[in-house]
CSV table of C-alpha atoms and ligand atoms in Angstrom, one decimal:
chain,number,residue,atom,x,y,z
A,1,MET,CA,-19.4,-20.2,-12.0
A,2,ASN,CA,-17.2,-23.0,-10.7
A,3,ILE,CA,-13.6,-23.3,-12.1
A,4,ALA,CA,-12.3,-26.7,-12.0
A,5,PRO,CA,-9.5,-27.7,-9.5
A,6,TYR,CA,-6.0,-26.5,-10.2
A,7,ASP,CA,-2.8,-27.8,-8.8
A,8,VAL,CA,-2.1,-24.2,-7.5
A,9,ALA,CA,-4.0,-21.1,-7.1
A,10,ILE,CA,-1.8,-18.0,-6.9
A,11,ILE,CA,-3.5,-15.0,-5.4
A,12,GLY,CA,-1.8,-11.8,-6.8
A,13,GLY,CA,-0.2,-11.3,-10.2
A,14,GLY,CA,2.6,-8.8,-9.2
A,15,PRO,CA,6.2,-9.8,-9.6
A,16,ALA,CA,5.9,-12.4,-6.7
A,17,GLY,CA,2.8,-14.1,-8.1
A,18,LEU,CA,4.2,-14.1,-11.8
A,19,GLY,CA,7.6,-15.6,-10.5
A,20,ALA,CA,5.7,-18.3,-8.8
A,21,ALA,CA,3.5,-18.9,-11.9
A,22,ILE,CA,6.3,-19.3,-14.3
A,23,ALA,CA,8.2,-21.8,-12.0
A,24,LEU,CA,5.0,-23.8,-11.7
A,25,GLY,CA,4.1,-23.5,-15.3
A,26,ARG,CA,7.4,-24.8,-16.4
A,27,SER,CA,6.8,-27.7,-14.0
A,28,ARG,CA,3.7,-28.7,-16.0
A,29,ARG,CA,1.5,-27.7,-13.0
A,30,THR,CA,-2.1,-26.4,-13.8
A,31,VAL,CA,-2.0,-22.9,-12.3
A,32,LEU,CA,-4.5,-20.2,-11.9
A,33,VAL,CA,-3.4,-16.6,-11.2
A,34,ILE,CA,-6.1,-14.4,-9.7
A,35,ASP,CA,-5.2,-10.7,-9.7
A,36,ALA,CA,-7.1,-7.6,-8.7
A,37,GLY,CA,-4.7,-5.6,-10.8
A,38,GLN,CA,-3.4,-3.1,-8.2
A,39,PRO,CA,0.3,-3.6,-8.1
A,40,ARG,CA,2.1,-1.5,-5.3
A,41,ASN,CA,4.4,0.4,-7.6
A,42,ALA,CA,1.8,1.3,-10.3
A,43,PRO,CA,2.3,5.1,-9.7
A,44,ALA,CA,6.1,4.9,-10.4
A,45,ASP,CA,7.4,6.0,-13.8
A,46,GLY,CA,9.8,3.0,-13.8
A,47,ALA,CA,11.1,0.1,-11.7
A,48,HIS,CA,14.8,0.4,-10.9
A,49,ASN,CA,17.4,-2.2,-9.7
A,50,VAL,CA,15.8,-4.8,-11.8
A,51,LEU,CA,18.7,-6.6,-13.5
A,52,GLY,CA,18.5,-6.5,-17.2
A,53,LEU,CA,15.3,-4.4,-17.3
A,54,GLU,CA,16.5,-1.3,-15.5
A,55,GLY,CA,13.9,1.4,-15.5
A,56,ILE,CA,11.2,-0.6,-17.2
A,57,THR,CA,7.7,0.7,-16.5
A,58,PRO,CA,5.8,-1.4,-13.9
A,59,GLY,CA,3.0,-2.1,-16.5
A,60,GLU,CA,5.5,-3.5,-19.0
A,61,LEU,CA,7.3,-5.5,-16.5
A,62,LEU,CA,4.0,-7.2,-15.5
A,63,ALA,CA,2.7,-7.6,-19.1
A,64,ARG,CA,6.1,-9.5,-20.0
A,65,GLY,CA,5.7,-11.7,-16.9
A,66,HIS,CA,2.0,-12.4,-17.9
A,67,ALA,CA,3.1,-13.3,-21.5
A,68,GLU,CA,5.9,-15.5,-20.3
A,69,ALA,CA,3.6,-17.4,-17.9
A,70,SER,CA,0.9,-17.8,-20.5
A,71,THR,CA,3.6,-19.5,-22.8
A,72,TYR,CA,3.7,-22.2,-20.0
A,73,GLY,CA,0.0,-22.7,-20.0
A,74,VAL,CA,-0.8,-20.6,-16.8
A,75,THR,CA,-4.4,-19.3,-16.7
A,76,PHE,CA,-5.2,-15.8,-15.5
A,77,LEU,CA,-8.4,-14.6,-13.8
A,78,GLY,CA,-8.9,-10.9,-13.3
A,79,GLY,CA,-10.8,-10.3,-9.9
A,80,ALA,CA,-10.4,-10.1,-6.2
A,81,VAL,CA,-10.3,-13.2,-3.9
A,82,ARG,CA,-13.0,-12.4,-1.2
A,83,THR,CA,-12.9,-15.6,0.7
A,84,ALA,CA,-10.6,-18.7,1.2
A,85,ALA,CA,-11.5,-21.8,2.9
A,86,HIS,CA,-10.1,-25.3,3.4
A,87,ASP,CA,-11.8,-27.9,1.2
A,88,GLU,CA,-11.4,-31.6,0.6
A,89,GLY,CA,-7.9,-32.0,-0.8
A,90,GLY,CA,-7.1,-28.4,-0.8
A,91,PHE,CA,-8.8,-25.0,-1.0
A,92,ARG,CA,-11.9,-23.2,-2.1
A,93,LEU,CA,-11.8,-19.6,-3.0
A,94,THR,CA,-14.5,-17.1,-4.1
A,95,VAL,CA,-13.6,-14.5,-6.6
A,96,GLU,CA,-15.5,-11.3,-7.2
A,97,LEU,CA,-15.2,-10.5,-10.9
A,98,PRO,CA,-14.9,-6.9,-12.0
A,99,ASP,CA,-17.9,-5.4,-13.7
A,100,GLY,CA,-19.7,-8.1,-15.6
A,101,GLY,CA,-16.8,-10.5,-15.7
A,102,ALA,CA,-16.4,-10.3,-19.3
A,103,GLY,CA,-13.0,-11.5,-20.4
A,104,ALA,CA,-12.0,-12.3,-16.8
A,105,VAL,CA,-10.4,-15.6,-17.7
A,106,VAL,CA,-7.5,-15.4,-20.1
A,107,GLY,CA,-5.9,-18.5,-21.5
A,108,GLY,CA,-8.2,-21.1,-19.8
A,109,SER,CA,-11.8,-21.4,-18.9
A,110,PRO,CA,-14.1,-19.2,-20.9
A,111,ALA,CA,-15.4,-15.8,-19.4
A,112,THR,CA,-19.0,-15.8,-18.5
A,113,GLY,CA,-20.1,-12.1,-18.4
A,114,ASP,CA,-21.3,-13.0,-14.8
A,115,SER,CA,-20.3,-10.7,-12.0
A,116,ARG,CA,-21.3,-13.1,-9.1
A,117,PRO,CA,-18.5,-14.5,-7.2
A,118,THR,CA,-16.6,-17.3,-8.9
A,119,THR,CA,-15.6,-20.5,-7.0
A,120,VAL,CA,-12.1,-21.7,-7.6
A,121,ARG,CA,-10.7,-25.0,-6.2
A,122,ALA,CA,-7.0,-25.6,-5.9
A,123,ARG,CA,-4.8,-28.1,-4.2
A,124,ARG,CA,-2.2,-25.6,-2.9
A,125,LEU,CA,-2.3,-21.8,-2.4
A,126,ILE,CA,0.4,-19.2,-2.9
A,127,LEU,CA,-0.5,-15.7,-1.4
A,128,ALA,CA,1.3,-13.0,-3.4
A,129,THR,CA,-1.1,-10.3,-2.4
A,130,GLY,CA,1.5,-7.7,-1.6
A,131,LEU,CA,0.9,-4.7,1.0
A,132,VAL,CA,-0.8,-1.5,1.4
A,133,ASP,CA,1.5,1.6,2.0
A,134,VAL,CA,-0.3,3.5,4.7
A,135,LEU,CA,0.9,7.0,4.2
A,136,PRO,CA,1.2,9.9,6.6
A,137,ASP,CA,-1.9,12.0,6.9
A,138,VAL,CA,-0.4,15.2,5.5
A,139,GLN,CA,-2.1,17.2,2.7
A,140,GLY,CA,-0.4,16.5,-0.7
A,141,VAL,CA,1.3,13.4,0.3
A,142,ARG,CA,-1.2,11.0,-1.6
A,143,GLU,CA,-1.2,13.2,-4.7
A,144,GLY,CA,2.5,13.2,-5.1
A,145,TRP,CA,3.0,9.5,-4.0
A,146,GLY,CA,5.2,7.6,-6.3
A,147,HIS,CA,6.1,10.6,-8.5
A,148,SER,CA,7.8,13.1,-6.1
A,149,VAL,CA,6.7,11.9,-2.7
A,150,LEU,CA,9.0,8.8,-2.3
A,151,HIS,CA,10.0,6.2,0.3
A,152,CYS,CA,13.0,4.3,-1.0
A,153,PRO,CA,16.5,5.5,-2.0
A,154,TYR,CA,16.9,2.4,-4.2
A,155,CYS,CA,13.7,2.8,-6.0
A,156,HIS,CA,13.9,6.5,-7.0
A,157,GLY,CA,16.8,8.1,-5.2
A,158,TRP,CA,19.0,8.4,-8.3
A,159,GLU,CA,16.1,10.3,-10.0
A,160,VAL,CA,16.2,13.0,-7.3
A,161,ARG,CA,20.0,13.2,-6.9
A,162,ASP,CA,21.3,16.7,-6.1
A,163,GLN,CA,17.7,18.0,-5.7
A,164,ARG,CA,16.0,19.7,-2.7
A,165,ILE,CA,14.7,16.8,-0.7
A,166,GLY,CA,12.6,17.0,2.5
A,167,ILE,CA,12.4,14.1,4.8
A,168,LEU,CA,9.0,14.1,6.5
A,169,ALA,CA,9.9,13.0,10.0
A,170,GLY,CA,7.4,10.8,11.9
A,171,ASP,CA,9.4,8.4,13.7
A,172,ALA,CA,13.1,7.1,14.2
A,173,ARG,CA,13.1,6.1,10.5
A,174,ALA,CA,13.7,9.7,9.6
A,175,ALA,CA,17.3,9.8,10.5
A,176,HIS,CA,18.1,6.5,8.5
A,177,GLN,CA,16.4,8.1,5.4
A,178,ALA,CA,18.3,11.3,5.9
A,179,LEU,CA,21.4,9.3,5.9
A,180,LEU,CA,20.6,7.4,2.7
A,181,PHE,CA,19.3,10.4,0.8
A,182,HIS,CA,22.2,12.5,1.8
A,183,GLN,CA,24.3,10.0,-0.1
A,184,LEU,CA,22.4,11.4,-3.2
A,185,SER,CA,22.0,15.0,-2.5
A,186,ASP,CA,23.6,17.4,-0.2
A,187,ARG,CA,20.4,19.5,-0.1
A,188,VAL,CA,18.4,17.3,2.4
A,189,THR,CA,16.2,19.0,5.1
A,190,ILE,CA,14.2,17.3,7.9
A,191,LEU,CA,10.6,18.3,8.0
A,192,PRO,CA,9.2,17.6,11.4
A,193,GLY,CA,5.9,15.9,11.4
A,194,TRP,CA,3.4,15.2,14.1
A,195,ASN,CA,4.0,12.2,16.3
A,196,SER,CA,1.3,10.3,18.2
A,197,GLN,CA,-1.5,12.4,16.6
A,198,GLU,CA,-4.8,10.9,17.6
A,199,LYS,CA,-8.2,12.2,16.4
A,200,GLY,CA,-9.1,15.2,18.3
A,201,THR,CA,-5.7,15.7,20.0
A,202,PRO,CA,-3.1,18.0,18.5
A,203,GLY,CA,-0.1,15.6,18.5
A,204,VAL,CA,3.5,16.1,19.5
A,205,ALA,CA,6.1,17.6,17.1
A,206,TRP,CA,8.7,15.2,16.0
A,207,GLU,CA,12.2,15.8,17.6
A,208,ALA,CA,15.6,14.4,16.6
A,209,GLY,CA,16.4,13.2,20.1
A,210,ASP,CA,19.4,10.7,19.9
A,211,ASP,CA,19.8,11.4,16.1
A,212,ASP,CA,20.6,14.9,16.6
A,213,ALA,CA,24.4,14.2,16.5
A,214,LEU,CA,24.0,12.2,13.3
A,215,LEU,CA,22.0,15.0,11.5
A,216,LYS,CA,24.4,17.6,12.7
A,217,ALA,CA,27.4,15.5,11.5
A,218,LEU,CA,25.7,15.0,8.1
A,219,GLY,CA,24.8,18.8,7.9
A,220,VAL,CA,21.1,18.0,7.5
A,221,PRO,CA,19.1,20.9,9.0
A,222,VAL,CA,15.7,20.4,10.6
A,223,ALA,CA,13.0,22.9,9.3
A,224,SER,CA,11.8,25.7,11.7
A,225,ALA,CA,8.5,24.2,12.4
A,226,PRO,CA,6.2,21.1,11.7
A,227,VAL,CA,5.0,20.6,8.3
A,228,THR,CA,1.3,21.4,7.6
A,229,ALA,CA,0.9,20.6,3.9
A,230,LEU,CA,2.8,20.0,0.7
A,231,CYS,CA,2.4,22.3,-2.3
A,232,LEU,CA,2.2,20.4,-5.5
A,233,ASP,CA,2.0,21.2,-9.2
A,234,GLY,CA,0.2,18.1,-10.6
A,235,ALA,CA,2.1,15.3,-8.9
A,236,ARG,CA,5.3,17.4,-8.6
A,237,VAL,CA,6.2,18.7,-5.1
A,238,ARG,CA,7.1,22.3,-5.2
A,239,ALA,CA,7.3,23.2,-1.5
A,240,ALA,CA,6.3,22.4,2.0
A,241,LEU,CA,4.2,24.7,4.2
A,242,LEU,CA,5.3,25.0,7.9
A,243,ALA,CA,3.3,25.7,11.0
A,244,ASP,CA,5.0,29.0,11.6
A,245,GLY,CA,3.7,30.3,8.2
A,246,SER,CA,7.0,29.9,6.3
A,247,ARG,CA,7.4,28.0,3.0
A,248,LEU,CA,10.2,25.8,2.0
A,249,GLU,CA,10.8,25.3,-1.6
A,250,LEU,CA,11.5,21.4,-2.5
A,251,ASP,CA,11.8,19.1,-5.3
A,252,ALA,CA,10.9,15.9,-3.6
A,253,VAL,CA,9.6,14.7,-0.3
A,254,VAL,CA,10.5,11.3,1.5
A,255,VAL,CA,8.1,9.6,3.7
A,256,ALA,CA,8.1,6.5,5.8
A,257,PRO,CA,4.7,4.7,5.2
A,258,SER,CA,3.5,1.8,7.5
A,259,PHE,CA,3.7,-1.4,5.4
A,260,VAL,CA,0.6,-3.5,6.1
A,261,ALA,CA,0.5,-6.8,4.2
A,262,ARG,CA,-2.9,-8.1,3.0
A,263,THR,CA,-3.2,-10.9,5.5
A,264,GLU,CA,-7.1,-11.3,5.5
A,265,LEU,CA,-7.1,-14.5,3.5
A,266,TYR,CA,-4.3,-16.0,5.5
A,267,GLU,CA,-6.4,-15.3,8.6
A,268,GLN,CA,-9.5,-16.7,7.1
A,269,LEU,CA,-7.5,-20.0,6.7
A,270,GLY,CA,-6.6,-19.9,10.4
A,271,GLY,CA,-3.3,-18.2,10.3
A,272,ASP,CA,-2.0,-15.5,12.4
A,273,ALA,CA,-0.1,-12.6,10.9
A,274,GLU,CA,2.9,-11.4,12.7
A,275,GLU,CA,4.1,-7.9,13.7
A,276,GLN,CA,7.6,-7.2,12.1
A,277,PRO,CA,9.7,-4.1,12.7
A,278,MET,CA,8.6,-2.5,9.4
A,279,GLY,CA,4.9,-3.5,9.6
A,280,ARG,CA,2.6,-6.6,9.6
A,281,ALA,CA,3.2,-9.6,7.4
A,282,ILE,CA,2.6,-13.4,6.9
A,283,PRO,CA,5.3,-15.6,8.7
A,284,ALA,CA,7.0,-18.1,6.5
A,285,ASP,CA,10.1,-20.3,6.3
A,286,PRO,CA,12.9,-19.3,3.7
A,287,MET,CA,11.0,-21.2,0.9
A,288,GLY,CA,7.7,-19.4,1.8
A,289,ARG,CA,5.9,-22.2,3.5
A,290,THR,CA,3.6,-20.8,6.1
A,291,PRO,CA,2.3,-22.5,9.3
A,292,VAL,CA,-0.9,-23.2,7.7
A,293,PRO,CA,-0.5,-26.6,5.7
A,294,GLY,CA,-0.9,-26.2,2.0
A,295,VAL,CA,-0.3,-22.4,2.0
A,296,TRP,CA,2.8,-20.6,0.8
A,297,VAL,CA,3.4,-16.9,0.6
A,298,ALA,CA,5.7,-14.7,-1.5
A,299,GLY,CA,6.8,-11.1,-2.1
A,300,ASN,CA,5.8,-8.2,0.1
A,301,ALA,CA,3.1,-10.1,1.8
A,302,GLN,CA,5.6,-11.9,3.7
A,303,ASN,CA,8.6,-9.4,3.4
A,304,PRO,CA,7.6,-5.8,3.4
A,305,MET,CA,11.2,-4.8,2.5
A,306,ALA,CA,11.4,-7.1,-0.6
A,307,MET,CA,11.8,-5.0,-3.8
A,308,VAL,CA,10.8,-6.3,-7.3
A,309,SER,CA,13.7,-8.6,-7.9
A,310,ALA,CA,13.5,-10.1,-4.4
A,311,SER,CA,9.7,-10.5,-4.7
A,312,SER,CA,9.8,-12.4,-7.9
A,313,ALA,CA,12.8,-14.6,-6.5
A,314,SER,CA,10.7,-15.4,-3.5
A,315,GLY,CA,7.9,-16.3,-5.9
A,316,VAL,CA,10.1,-18.6,-7.9
A,317,GLN,CA,11.2,-20.3,-4.6
A,318,ALA,CA,7.8,-20.7,-3.3
A,319,GLY,CA,6.7,-22.1,-6.7
A,320,ALA,CA,9.5,-24.6,-6.6
A,321,ALA,CA,8.6,-25.7,-3.1
A,322,VAL,CA,5.1,-26.1,-4.0
A,323,ASN,CA,5.9,-28.2,-7.1
A,324,ALA,CA,8.0,-30.6,-4.8
A,325,ASP,CA,5.4,-30.7,-2.2
A,326,LEU,CA,2.8,-31.8,-4.8
A,327,ALA,CA,5.2,-34.3,-6.5
A,328,LEU,CA,5.7,-35.8,-3.1
A,329,GLU,CA,2.1,-36.1,-2.3
A,330,ASP,CA,1.4,-37.6,-5.6
A,331,ALA,CA,4.3,-40.2,-5.2
A,332,GLU,CA,3.0,-41.2,-1.7
A,333,ARG,CA,-0.5,-41.8,-3.1
A,334,ARG,CA,1.0,-44.2,-5.6
A,335,ILE,CA,2.9,-46.0,-2.9
A,336,HIS,CA,-0.3,-46.4,-0.9
A,337,THR,CA,-2.4,-47.6,-3.8
A,338,ARG,CA,0.1,-50.2,-5.0
B,1,LIG,C1,5.9,4.0,-5.3
B,1,LIG,C2,6.8,2.7,-5.4
B,1,LIG,C3,7.9,2.6,-6.1
B,1,LIG,C4,8.6,1.4,-6.2
B,1,LIG,N1,9.7,1.3,-7.1
B,1,LIG,C5,10.5,0.2,-7.0
B,1,LIG,C6,11.6,0.0,-7.9
B,1,LIG,O1,12.0,1.1,-8.7
B,1,LIG,N2,12.3,-1.0,-7.8
B,1,LIG,C7,11.9,-2.1,-7.0
B,1,LIG,O2,12.6,-3.1,-7.1
B,1,LIG,N3,10.9,-2.0,-6.3
B,1,LIG,C8,10.2,-0.9,-6.2
B,1,LIG,N4,9.0,-0.9,-5.4
B,1,LIG,C9,8.6,-2.0,-4.6
B,1,LIG,C10,7.8,-3.0,-5.5
B,1,LIG,O3,6.5,-2.3,-5.7
B,1,LIG,C11,7.4,-4.2,-4.7
B,1,LIG,O4,8.8,-4.8,-4.4
B,1,LIG,C12,6.7,-5.3,-5.5
B,1,LIG,O5,5.5,-4.6,-6.0
B,1,LIG,C13,6.2,-6.4,-4.6
B,1,LIG,O6,5.6,-7.3,-5.4
B,1,LIG,P1,4.4,-8.3,-4.9
B,1,LIG,O7,4.2,-9.1,-6.1
B,1,LIG,O8,4.8,-8.9,-3.6
B,1,LIG,O9,3.4,-7.3,-4.7
B,1,LIG,P2,2.4,-6.3,-5.7
B,1,LIG,O10,3.3,-5.9,-6.8
B,1,LIG,O11,1.7,-5.3,-4.8
B,1,LIG,O12,1.4,-7.3,-6.4
B,1,LIG,C14,0.2,-7.9,-5.6
B,1,LIG,C15,-1.0,-8.0,-6.5
B,1,LIG,O13,-1.9,-8.9,-5.7
B,1,LIG,C16,-3.2,-8.3,-6.1
B,1,LIG,N5,-4.0,-8.7,-4.8
B,1,LIG,C17,-4.0,-8.3,-3.6
B,1,LIG,N6,-5.0,-8.9,-3.0
B,1,LIG,C18,-5.7,-9.7,-3.7
B,1,LIG,C19,-6.9,-10.5,-3.7
B,1,LIG,N7,-7.5,-10.6,-2.6
B,1,LIG,N8,-7.4,-11.1,-4.8
B,1,LIG,C20,-6.6,-10.9,-6.0
B,1,LIG,N9,-5.7,-10.2,-6.1
B,1,LIG,C21,-5.1,-9.5,-5.0
B,1,LIG,C22,-2.9,-6.8,-6.1
B,1,LIG,O14,-4.1,-6.1,-6.8
B,1,LIG,C23,-1.7,-6.7,-6.8
B,1,LIG,O15,-1.8,-6.7,-8.3
B,1,LIG,C24,8.2,0.4,-5.3
B,1,LIG,C25,7.2,0.5,-4.5
B,1,LIG,C26,6.5,1.7,-4.3
B,1,LIG,C27,5.4,1.8,-3.5
């Protein structure tokens, strides 16, 4: 199936992609949002620090954004973009549709019931593909992720205030997290993890080093031995098991994932991802324009630290910048054909 050229294809329908879609739809651009439907905060009960929508569920937030974008004629395609290439006047994408593709296109071209990759063409691209949280390899972390295994004091710190919080320490970020979670609870404990653990080697237990004075000043203790596993009841953390055989009762555990932006499509287009202090991401100017002509980026794909509001705001900025770029291109074409 070929889908006709759009002004803009937005890859990713999270807060960043939807922010861009609304800005472009309201500018009377033809817009296709292609989304694989795996937003980063999906496991969380609510999204916090979202002005005017405090605590809204992630699914409800996206449903509202989807409905708002549809009002302005934005088209949605459920599927994963597998390839991106330069094409005459823009870009060509191949999209793998989910099982059978039935109902894949909403509010635009008809669905086909065809699971073969779909080809989409667009004049400009916005990459709003988000990132992958690479979690520490400790038993129980994945099971509790987004519920009682947490990473961000602003996303879910209030919800665990005054509770027994363990900070799973793997690197220098542990002291920073202890500092911030100590603001929310005076029952914070550092759980040493294993540093530099390679397959087949035992690894080195985390040590406070220069942060020892800070932890002592806060009154944050370090557990007696490295953590070997978390005990959960469903998605609720109950305790940490330590290498010396002891068990520490807990209500929540804080981890520091590696943030790895989804950069594959950008690299297919000839771009180079950059290493940032918090992970790997796509470089861009303040409006989201990348070094690859015609390609913009928004949200966590560009800034791993961006929360929901910052991500949607960067999407609006990128959408506005793309609209201006297209308007200029069209005006210049008119000048040359006069
Ligand atoms: C557990 C947890 C809780 C959080 N809680 C909060 C909170 O309370 N408040 C807050 O402000 N922030 C919170 N965050 C951060 C928030 O999730 C991010 O700021 C936000 O999701 C970033 O939006 P985004 O659009 O850049 O990426 P995402 O929301 O991750 O959306 C990216 C979308 O792109 C799609 N995609 C990726 N690759 C492709 C492809 N090749 N083809 C098609 N689609 C693709 C994905 O499936 C996904 O749907 C939380 C994060 C986590 C992990």
